[in-house]
Amino acid sequence: MRARVLVLVGASLVAVVALRRRSTSRPSPSTGLGWRSCSAPSAAWYDALFGGPLRGLQQHVAADLLVLTGDTPVSDVLDIGSGPGILAVELGHLAPSTRITGIDIDPDMVERASTRAAHSGLDGRISFQAGDVAELPFPNASFDVVTSTFSVHHWTDAAAGFAEIRRVLRPGGRAIIYDLPDWWGRIERGAGPLATGAAGAGFAATRTTVFRWPWRVPLATRLEARVPTAGPPG
Ligand SMILES: C[S@@+](CC[C@H](N)C(=O)[O-])C[C@H]1O[C@@H](n2cnc3c(N)ncnc32)[C@H](O)[C@@H]1O
């Protein structure tokens, strides 16, 4: 079983990189977004893979987020590039007093995430909307935690994205961002390291560590960045 998941993860990652490098943004049938936005031919493909055999990944991320936030009260979480809503729903089950908002540039993903939330029994606490990380449609200081998984390397303007994350976080709030290892992001799109993006946005403290899944496989870089507790955002 372990070996099968490992082979599936490895084959998926290699296929994604090969296909994205061959593609010049092949559109998905409904929205015009495709490989360049979600590393899959369409939202439906992505949902079938990561909401099915690879669902354990987002379960692991949700548990990891709870460990990292520890005893700090978390009322409002924003998940950027929320895709089909797998993480938001897992988190909703694990953190019963937390409201979770997801935002994604692809309306197909938002529709899938909203359907998943409606069937989860948590829909009152979870909502999704379409939007770009570079222009978040939320007032300053709206969230305690902003998270994102495997989306940063798709952002066309990562610096604007990190500035927006900083703006919508409350004083003392935290960004906890997971993305492909920095070396992988560089090969794929010339994306800069996660820590550089966060430092440019003026976070008080940043730290990057290796996020491992499945088992000890170093799948992602995990960035933790904190907003200073005093002073206005931005
Ligand atoms: C590889 S998928 C990850 C989805 C989800 N976070 C997960 O881990 O299952 C990347 C997601 O980022 C979204 N995305 C890409 N660029 C974006 C942007 N500029 N603003 C918001 N979302 C974006 C895509 O539409 C896609 O759903």
CSV table of C-alpha atoms and ligand atoms in Angstrom, one decimal:
chain,number,residue,atom,x,y,z
A,1,MET,CA,0.0,0.0,0.0
A,2,ARG,CA,2.8,2.5,1.0
A,3,ALA,CA,4.7,1.6,-2.1
A,4,ARG,CA,1.7,2.2,-4.3
A,5,VAL,CA,1.0,5.6,-2.9
A,6,LEU,CA,4.6,6.5,-3.2
A,7,VAL,CA,4.7,5.5,-6.9
A,8,LEU,CA,1.4,7.4,-7.5
A,9,VAL,CA,2.7,10.6,-5.9
A,10,GLY,CA,6.1,10.3,-7.8
A,11,ALA,CA,4.4,9.6,-11.2
A,12,SER,CA,1.9,12.4,-10.7
A,13,LEU,CA,4.6,15.0,-9.9
A,14,VAL,CA,6.7,13.9,-12.9
A,15,ALA,CA,3.7,13.9,-15.2
A,16,VAL,CA,2.6,17.3,-14.0
A,17,VAL,CA,6.0,18.9,-14.6
A,18,ALA,CA,6.4,17.3,-18.1
A,19,LEU,CA,2.9,18.3,-19.2
A,20,ARG,CA,3.2,21.8,-17.9
A,21,ARG,CA,6.5,22.4,-19.6
A,22,ARG,CA,5.1,21.1,-22.9
A,23,SER,CA,1.9,23.2,-22.6
A,24,THR,CA,1.6,26.9,-23.4
A,25,SER,CA,-1.3,27.2,-21.1
A,26,ARG,CA,-3.7,24.7,-22.6
A,27,PRO,CA,-7.2,26.0,-21.7
A,28,SER,CA,-9.7,24.0,-19.7
A,29,PRO,CA,-13.0,23.8,-21.7
A,30,SER,CA,-15.0,26.1,-19.5
A,31,THR,CA,-12.8,28.8,-18.1
A,32,GLY,CA,-9.6,29.1,-20.2
A,33,LEU,CA,-7.6,28.1,-17.1
A,34,GLY,CA,-5.6,24.9,-17.2
A,35,TRP,CA,-2.2,23.5,-16.6
A,36,ARG,CA,-0.7,26.8,-15.7
A,37,SER,CA,-3.3,27.5,-13.0
A,38,CYS,CA,-3.7,24.1,-11.4
A,39,SER,CA,-1.2,21.5,-12.7
A,40,ALA,CA,-4.0,19.4,-14.2
A,41,PRO,CA,-6.0,19.5,-17.4
A,42,SER,CA,-9.1,20.7,-15.5
A,43,ALA,CA,-10.6,21.3,-12.0
A,44,ALA,CA,-12.4,17.9,-12.4
A,45,TRP,CA,-9.2,16.0,-13.0
A,46,TYR,CA,-7.5,17.8,-10.0
A,47,ASP,CA,-10.5,17.1,-7.8
A,48,ALA,CA,-10.6,13.4,-8.8
A,49,LEU,CA,-6.9,12.9,-7.9
A,50,PHE,CA,-6.5,15.0,-4.8
A,51,GLY,CA,-10.0,14.4,-3.4
A,52,GLY,CA,-9.6,10.7,-4.1
A,53,PRO,CA,-6.4,8.6,-3.8
A,54,LEU,CA,-4.3,11.5,-2.7
A,55,ARG,CA,-6.7,13.0,-0.2
A,56,GLY,CA,-4.3,12.1,2.6
A,57,LEU,CA,-2.2,15.0,1.6
A,58,GLN,CA,-4.7,17.7,2.7
A,59,GLN,CA,-5.6,15.7,5.8
A,60,HIS,CA,-2.0,15.8,6.8
A,61,VAL,CA,-1.8,19.6,6.0
A,62,ALA,CA,-4.9,20.3,8.1
A,63,ALA,CA,-3.4,18.4,11.1
A,64,ASP,CA,-0.1,20.2,10.6
A,65,LEU,CA,-1.9,23.6,10.6
A,66,LEU,CA,-3.5,22.8,13.9
A,67,VAL,CA,-0.2,21.8,15.5
A,68,LEU,CA,1.4,25.0,14.3
A,69,THR,CA,-1.4,27.3,15.5
A,70,GLY,CA,-1.3,25.5,18.9
A,71,ASP,CA,-3.1,27.2,21.7
A,72,THR,CA,-3.6,30.5,19.7
A,73,PRO,CA,-7.3,31.1,19.2
A,74,VAL,CA,-8.1,31.1,15.5
A,75,SER,CA,-11.5,32.5,14.5
A,76,ASP,CA,-10.9,33.2,10.8
A,77,VAL,CA,-8.8,31.3,8.3
A,78,LEU,CA,-8.3,32.3,4.6
A,79,ASP,CA,-7.2,29.5,2.2
A,80,ILE,CA,-5.8,31.1,-1.0
A,81,GLY,CA,-5.9,29.0,-4.2
A,82,SER,CA,-8.3,26.8,-2.3
A,83,GLY,CA,-8.9,24.5,-5.4
A,84,PRO,CA,-11.7,22.1,-4.9
A,85,GLY,CA,-11.9,22.9,-1.2
A,86,ILE,CA,-10.3,19.7,0.2
A,87,LEU,CA,-8.2,21.4,2.8
A,88,ALA,CA,-10.9,23.8,4.0
A,89,VAL,CA,-13.3,20.9,4.6
A,90,GLU,CA,-10.7,18.8,6.4
A,91,LEU,CA,-9.8,21.8,8.6
A,92,GLY,CA,-13.5,22.6,9.2
A,93,HIS,CA,-13.9,19.1,10.7
A,94,LEU,CA,-10.8,19.4,12.9
A,95,ALA,CA,-11.4,23.0,14.1
A,96,PRO,CA,-15.1,23.3,15.0
A,97,SER,CA,-15.0,26.9,16.1
A,98,THR,CA,-13.1,28.3,13.1
A,99,ARG,CA,-14.7,30.1,10.0
A,100,ILE,CA,-12.9,29.2,6.8
A,101,THR,CA,-12.9,31.3,3.6
A,102,GLY,CA,-11.5,30.0,0.4
A,103,ILE,CA,-10.6,32.0,-2.7
A,104,ASP,CA,-9.5,30.8,-6.1
A,105,ILE,CA,-8.9,32.3,-9.5
A,106,ASP,CA,-10.7,29.4,-11.3
A,107,PRO,CA,-14.5,29.6,-11.1
A,108,ASP,CA,-14.6,25.8,-11.8
A,109,MET,CA,-12.6,25.2,-8.6
A,110,VAL,CA,-14.9,27.5,-6.6
A,111,GLU,CA,-18.0,25.6,-7.8
A,112,ARG,CA,-16.5,22.3,-6.8
A,113,ALA,CA,-15.3,23.6,-3.4
A,114,SER,CA,-18.8,25.0,-2.7
A,115,THR,CA,-20.4,21.7,-3.6
A,116,ARG,CA,-17.9,19.9,-1.3
A,117,ALA,CA,-18.7,22.3,1.5
A,118,ALA,CA,-22.5,21.9,1.0
A,119,HIS,CA,-22.1,18.1,1.4
A,120,SER,CA,-19.8,18.4,4.4
A,121,GLY,CA,-22.3,19.5,7.0
A,122,LEU,CA,-20.0,22.5,7.7
A,123,ASP,CA,-21.3,24.9,5.0
A,124,GLY,CA,-22.3,27.5,7.5
A,125,ARG,CA,-18.7,28.0,8.5
A,126,ILE,CA,-17.0,27.5,5.1
A,127,SER,CA,-17.4,29.6,2.0
A,128,PHE,CA,-15.6,30.0,-1.3
A,129,GLN,CA,-15.4,32.8,-3.8
A,130,ALA,CA,-13.5,33.6,-7.0
A,131,GLY,CA,-10.7,36.0,-6.9
A,132,ASP,CA,-7.0,36.7,-7.5
A,133,VAL,CA,-4.4,36.7,-4.6
A,134,ALA,CA,-3.0,39.9,-6.1
A,135,GLU,CA,-6.3,41.7,-5.3
A,136,LEU,CA,-7.9,40.1,-2.3
A,137,PRO,CA,-11.5,41.3,-1.9
A,138,PHE,CA,-11.3,41.5,1.9
A,139,PRO,CA,-10.8,44.5,4.3
A,140,ASN,CA,-7.5,44.9,6.1
A,141,ALA,CA,-6.9,42.7,9.2
A,142,SER,CA,-9.7,40.2,8.4
A,143,PHE,CA,-8.0,36.9,9.3
A,144,ASP,CA,-6.0,35.2,12.0
A,145,VAL,CA,-4.3,32.7,9.7
A,146,VAL,CA,-3.8,32.8,5.9
A,147,THR,CA,-2.8,29.5,4.4
A,148,SER,CA,-2.2,28.2,0.8
A,149,THR,CA,-1.2,24.8,-0.6
A,150,PHE,CA,0.6,24.3,-3.8
A,151,SER,CA,-0.6,27.6,-5.3
A,152,VAL,CA,2.2,30.1,-5.0
A,153,HIS,CA,4.2,28.8,-8.0
A,154,HIS,CA,1.1,29.5,-10.1
A,155,TRP,CA,0.8,33.2,-9.1
A,156,THR,CA,1.7,35.6,-11.8
A,157,ASP,CA,2.6,38.3,-9.3
A,158,ALA,CA,3.8,36.6,-6.1
A,159,ALA,CA,5.1,39.9,-4.6
A,160,ALA,CA,1.6,41.4,-4.9
A,161,GLY,CA,0.1,38.2,-3.4
A,162,PHE,CA,2.4,38.3,-0.3
A,163,ALA,CA,1.6,42.0,0.2
A,164,GLU,CA,-2.1,41.2,0.1
A,165,ILE,CA,-1.7,38.3,2.6
A,166,ARG,CA,0.1,40.7,4.9
A,167,ARG,CA,-2.7,43.3,4.5
A,168,VAL,CA,-5.6,41.0,5.3
A,169,LEU,CA,-3.9,39.4,8.4
A,170,ARG,CA,-4.7,40.8,11.9
A,171,PRO,CA,-1.8,42.0,14.1
A,172,GLY,CA,-0.1,38.8,15.4
A,173,GLY,CA,-1.7,36.8,12.6
A,174,ARG,CA,0.2,34.2,10.7
A,175,ALA,CA,0.8,33.1,7.1
A,176,ILE,CA,1.4,29.3,6.9
A,177,ILE,CA,2.1,28.6,3.2
A,178,TYR,CA,3.0,25.3,1.6
A,179,ASP,CA,4.4,25.1,-1.9
A,180,LEU,CA,6.7,23.0,-4.0
A,181,PRO,CA,10.3,23.0,-2.8
A,182,ASP,CA,12.1,26.2,-3.9
A,183,TRP,CA,14.3,24.3,-6.3
A,184,TRP,CA,11.3,22.9,-8.1
A,185,GLY,CA,9.5,26.3,-8.3
A,186,ARG,CA,12.7,27.7,-9.9
A,187,ILE,CA,12.9,25.0,-12.5
A,188,GLU,CA,9.2,25.3,-13.4
A,189,ARG,CA,8.5,29.0,-13.6
A,190,GLY,CA,11.5,30.8,-12.3
A,191,ALA,CA,9.5,31.4,-9.1
A,192,GLY,CA,11.6,32.9,-6.3
A,193,PRO,CA,11.9,31.2,-2.8
A,194,LEU,CA,8.9,31.5,-0.5
A,195,ALA,CA,10.9,33.3,2.2
A,196,THR,CA,12.0,36.0,-0.2
A,197,GLY,CA,8.3,36.7,-1.1
A,198,ALA,CA,7.3,36.9,2.5
A,199,ALA,CA,10.3,39.1,3.5
A,200,GLY,CA,9.4,41.6,0.7
A,201,ALA,CA,6.0,42.0,2.3
A,202,GLY,CA,7.4,43.0,5.7
A,203,PHE,CA,6.5,40.1,7.9
A,204,ALA,CA,8.1,40.2,11.4
A,205,ALA,CA,9.4,36.7,11.5
A,206,THR,CA,9.7,34.1,8.8
A,207,ARG,CA,10.9,30.5,8.9
A,208,THR,CA,10.9,27.8,6.2
A,209,THR,CA,11.0,24.1,6.9
A,210,VAL,CA,10.6,20.9,4.9
A,211,PHE,CA,7.1,19.5,4.8
A,212,ARG,CA,7.1,15.7,4.4
A,213,TRP,CA,4.3,13.6,2.8
A,214,PRO,CA,3.9,10.7,2.4
A,215,TRP,CA,6.0,9.5,5.3
A,216,ARG,CA,9.4,11.1,5.2
A,217,VAL,CA,9.3,12.3,1.5
A,218,PRO,CA,10.3,16.0,1.3
A,219,LEU,CA,7.3,17.1,-0.7
A,220,ALA,CA,7.1,20.8,0.0
A,221,THR,CA,8.6,23.9,1.5
A,222,ARG,CA,6.5,25.2,4.5
A,223,LEU,CA,6.7,28.9,5.2
A,224,GLU,CA,5.6,30.4,8.5
A,225,ALA,CA,5.5,34.2,8.7
A,226,ARG,CA,4.1,36.4,11.5
A,227,VAL,CA,2.6,39.9,11.4
A,228,PRO,CA,3.9,42.2,14.2
A,229,THR,CA,1.4,42.4,17.1
A,230,ALA,CA,1.4,46.2,17.1
A,231,GLY,CA,0.9,48.8,14.4
A,232,PRO,CA,-1.5,48.9,11.3
A,233,PRO,CA,-1.2,46.4,8.6
A,234,GLY,CA,0.4,47.3,5.2
B,1,LIG,C1,-2.2,23.1,-7.7
B,1,LIG,S1,-3.8,23.8,-7.3
B,1,LIG,C2,-3.8,23.6,-5.5
B,1,LIG,C3,-5.3,23.6,-5.0
B,1,LIG,C4,-5.4,23.3,-3.5
B,1,LIG,N1,-4.7,24.4,-2.7
B,1,LIG,C5,-4.8,22.0,-3.2
B,1,LIG,O1,-3.7,21.9,-2.6
B,1,LIG,O2,-5.5,21.0,-3.4
B,1,LIG,C6,-3.4,25.5,-7.5
B,1,LIG,C7,-4.7,26.4,-7.3
B,1,LIG,O3,-4.3,27.8,-7.2
B,1,LIG,C8,-5.2,28.5,-7.9
B,1,LIG,N2,-4.6,29.8,-8.4
B,1,LIG,C9,-3.7,29.9,-9.3
B,1,LIG,N3,-3.3,31.2,-9.5
B,1,LIG,C10,-4.1,31.9,-8.5
B,1,LIG,C11,-4.2,33.3,-8.2
B,1,LIG,N4,-3.4,34.2,-8.8
B,1,LIG,N5,-5.0,33.6,-7.2
B,1,LIG,C12,-5.8,32.7,-6.6
B,1,LIG,N6,-5.8,31.4,-6.9
B,1,LIG,C13,-4.9,31.0,-7.9
B,1,LIG,C14,-5.6,27.6,-9.1
B,1,LIG,O4,-6.8,27.9,-9.7
B,1,LIG,C15,-5.7,26.3,-8.4
B,1,LIG,O5,-6.9,25.9,-7.9
